[in-house]
mmCIF file of C-alpha atoms in Angstrom:
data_model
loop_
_atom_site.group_PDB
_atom_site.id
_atom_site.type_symbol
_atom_site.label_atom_id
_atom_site.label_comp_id
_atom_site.label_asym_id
_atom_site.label_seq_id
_atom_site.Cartn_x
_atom_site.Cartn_y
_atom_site.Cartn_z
ATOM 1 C CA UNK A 1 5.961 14.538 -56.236
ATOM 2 C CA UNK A 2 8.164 12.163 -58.114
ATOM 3 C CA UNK A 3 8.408 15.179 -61.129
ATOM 4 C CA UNK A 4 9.252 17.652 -58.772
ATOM 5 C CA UNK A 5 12.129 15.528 -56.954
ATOM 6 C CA UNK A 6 13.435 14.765 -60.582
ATOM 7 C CA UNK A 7 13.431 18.180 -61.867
ATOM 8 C CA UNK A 8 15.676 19.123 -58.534
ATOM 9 C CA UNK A 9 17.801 16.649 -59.209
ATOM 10 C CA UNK A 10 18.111 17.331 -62.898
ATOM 11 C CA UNK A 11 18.596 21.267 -61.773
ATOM 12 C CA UNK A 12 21.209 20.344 -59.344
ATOM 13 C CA UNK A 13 23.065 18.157 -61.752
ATOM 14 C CA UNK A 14 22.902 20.944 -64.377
ATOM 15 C CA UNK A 15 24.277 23.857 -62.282
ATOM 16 C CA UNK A 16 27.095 21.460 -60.884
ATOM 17 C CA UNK A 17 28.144 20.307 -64.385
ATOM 18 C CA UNK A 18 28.045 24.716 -65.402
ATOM 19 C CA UNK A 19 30.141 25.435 -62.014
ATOM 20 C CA UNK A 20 32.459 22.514 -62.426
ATOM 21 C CA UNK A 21 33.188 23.816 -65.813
ATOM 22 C CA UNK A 22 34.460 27.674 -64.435
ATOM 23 C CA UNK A 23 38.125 28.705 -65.009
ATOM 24 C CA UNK A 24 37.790 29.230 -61.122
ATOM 25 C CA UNK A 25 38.428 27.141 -58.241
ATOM 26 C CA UNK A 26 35.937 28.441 -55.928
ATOM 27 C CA UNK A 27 33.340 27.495 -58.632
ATOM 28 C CA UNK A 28 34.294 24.310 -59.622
ATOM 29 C CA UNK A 29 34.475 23.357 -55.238
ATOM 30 C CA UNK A 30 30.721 24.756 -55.375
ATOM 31 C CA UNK A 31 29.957 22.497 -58.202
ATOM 32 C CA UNK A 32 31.285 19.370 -56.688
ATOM 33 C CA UNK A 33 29.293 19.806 -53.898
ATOM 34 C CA UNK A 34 26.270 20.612 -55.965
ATOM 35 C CA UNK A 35 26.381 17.191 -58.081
ATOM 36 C CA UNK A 36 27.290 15.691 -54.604
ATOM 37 C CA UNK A 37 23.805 17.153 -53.080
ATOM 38 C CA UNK A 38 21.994 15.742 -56.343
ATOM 39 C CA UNK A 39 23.403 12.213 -56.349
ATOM 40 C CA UNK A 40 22.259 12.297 -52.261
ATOM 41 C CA UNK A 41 18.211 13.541 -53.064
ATOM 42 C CA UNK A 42 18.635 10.986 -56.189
ATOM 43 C CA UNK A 43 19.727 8.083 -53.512
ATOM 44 C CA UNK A 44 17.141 9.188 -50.948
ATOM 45 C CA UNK A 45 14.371 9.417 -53.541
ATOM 46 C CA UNK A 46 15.363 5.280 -54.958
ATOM 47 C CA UNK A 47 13.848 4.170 -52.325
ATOM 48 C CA UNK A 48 10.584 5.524 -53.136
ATOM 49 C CA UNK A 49 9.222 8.287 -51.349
ATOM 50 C CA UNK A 50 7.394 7.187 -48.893
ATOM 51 C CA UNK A 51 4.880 9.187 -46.508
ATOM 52 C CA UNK A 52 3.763 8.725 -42.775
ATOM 53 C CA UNK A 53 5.257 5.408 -42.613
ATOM 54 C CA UNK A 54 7.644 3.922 -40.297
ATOM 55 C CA UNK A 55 11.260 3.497 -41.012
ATOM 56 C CA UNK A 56 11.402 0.017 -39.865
ATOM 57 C CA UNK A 57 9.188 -3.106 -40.442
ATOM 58 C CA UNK A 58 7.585 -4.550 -37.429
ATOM 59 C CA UNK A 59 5.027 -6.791 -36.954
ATOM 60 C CA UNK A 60 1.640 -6.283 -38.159
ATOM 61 C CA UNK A 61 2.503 -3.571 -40.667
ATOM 62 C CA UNK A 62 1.597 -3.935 -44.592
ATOM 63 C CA UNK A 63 4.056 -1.070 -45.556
ATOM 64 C CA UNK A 64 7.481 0.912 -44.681
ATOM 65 C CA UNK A 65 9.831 3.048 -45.772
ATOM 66 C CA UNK A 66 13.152 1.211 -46.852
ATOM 67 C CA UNK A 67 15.939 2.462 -44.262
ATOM 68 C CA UNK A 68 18.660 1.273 -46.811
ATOM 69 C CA UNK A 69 18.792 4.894 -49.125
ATOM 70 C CA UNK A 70 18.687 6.504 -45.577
ATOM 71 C CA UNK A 71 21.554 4.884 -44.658
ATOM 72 C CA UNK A 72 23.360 5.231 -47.877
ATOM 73 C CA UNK A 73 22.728 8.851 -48.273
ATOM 74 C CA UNK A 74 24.236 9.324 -44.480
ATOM 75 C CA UNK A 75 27.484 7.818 -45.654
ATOM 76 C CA UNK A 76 27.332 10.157 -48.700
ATOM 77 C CA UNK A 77 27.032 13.425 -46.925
ATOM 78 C CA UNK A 78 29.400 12.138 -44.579
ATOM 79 C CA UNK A 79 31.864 11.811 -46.761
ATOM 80 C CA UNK A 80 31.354 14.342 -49.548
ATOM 81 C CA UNK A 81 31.615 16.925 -46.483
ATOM 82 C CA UNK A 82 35.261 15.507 -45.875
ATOM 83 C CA UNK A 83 35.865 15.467 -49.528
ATOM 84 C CA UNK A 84 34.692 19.224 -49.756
ATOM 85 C CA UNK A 85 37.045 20.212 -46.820
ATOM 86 C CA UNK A 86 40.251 18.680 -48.307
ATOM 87 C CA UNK A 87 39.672 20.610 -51.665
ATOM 88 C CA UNK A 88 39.019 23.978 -50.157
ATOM 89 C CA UNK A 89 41.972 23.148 -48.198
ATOM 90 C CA UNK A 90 43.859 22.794 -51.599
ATOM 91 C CA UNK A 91 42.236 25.365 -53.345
ATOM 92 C CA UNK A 92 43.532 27.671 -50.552
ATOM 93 C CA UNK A 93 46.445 26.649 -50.546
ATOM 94 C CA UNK A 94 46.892 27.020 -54.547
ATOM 95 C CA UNK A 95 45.432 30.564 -53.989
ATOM 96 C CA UNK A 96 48.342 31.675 -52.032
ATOM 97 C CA UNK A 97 50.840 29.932 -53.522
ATOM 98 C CA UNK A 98 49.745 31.299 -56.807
ATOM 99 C CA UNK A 99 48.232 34.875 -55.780
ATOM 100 C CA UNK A 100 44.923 33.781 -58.053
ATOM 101 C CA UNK A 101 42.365 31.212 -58.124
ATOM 102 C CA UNK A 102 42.803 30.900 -61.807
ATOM 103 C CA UNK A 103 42.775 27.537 -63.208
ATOM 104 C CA UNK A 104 45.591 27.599 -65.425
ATOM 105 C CA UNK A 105 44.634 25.816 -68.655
ATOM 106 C CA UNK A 106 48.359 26.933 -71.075
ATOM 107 C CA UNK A 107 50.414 24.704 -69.099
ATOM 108 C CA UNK A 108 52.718 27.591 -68.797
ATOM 109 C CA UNK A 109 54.827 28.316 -65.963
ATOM 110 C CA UNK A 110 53.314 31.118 -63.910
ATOM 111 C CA UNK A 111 49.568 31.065 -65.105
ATOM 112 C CA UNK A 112 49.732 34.122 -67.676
ATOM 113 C CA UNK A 113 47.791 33.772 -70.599
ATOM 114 C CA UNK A 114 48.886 33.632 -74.238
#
């Protein structure tokens, strides 16, 4: 189980860094919220994965499931879905103030290329 989690995560991470790195904008917002997904399954799988067992430790128990990754990884999707709004809201806006999602990499006025 533990090689199977880590190969997502490694896949994830991969196609986040290749998306990030487009000349696109749409891209590079999918690949920010790719490597966002990975670093929440690598939070949620730190604290061990743990099978039919309770979230919280009460009396009489030998074993449970830690509820701090749970908590953490909440707080990460919570945010990195506000994070993802505000750049498509900026990437949309670029778009039609530029009439292209083009990255512009020249530093040129006007986007053309050279």
């Amino acid at each position: 189980m533990e090689v199977l989690v880590a190969s997502a995560v490694g896949a994830m991470t991969a196609a986040g860094v290749y998306l990030i790195l487009r000349f696109r904008t749409f891209p590079v917002v999918l690949g920010t919220a790719m490597l966002s997904y990975a670093v929440n399954v690598f939070l949620f799988a730190s604290g061990r994965l743990a099978i039919d067992r309770p979230p919280v430790l009460t009396l009489g128990l030998a074993s449970y499931s830690d509820p701090l990754p749970q908590a953490l990884v909440l707080t990460a999707i919570v945010i990195s879905f506000g994070m993802t709004a505000v750049v498509v809201m900026l990437a949309l806006g670029a778009y039609l103030s530029a009439g292209t999602d083009r990255i512009d990499t020249t530093g040129g006025e006007g986007g053309e290329r050279r």
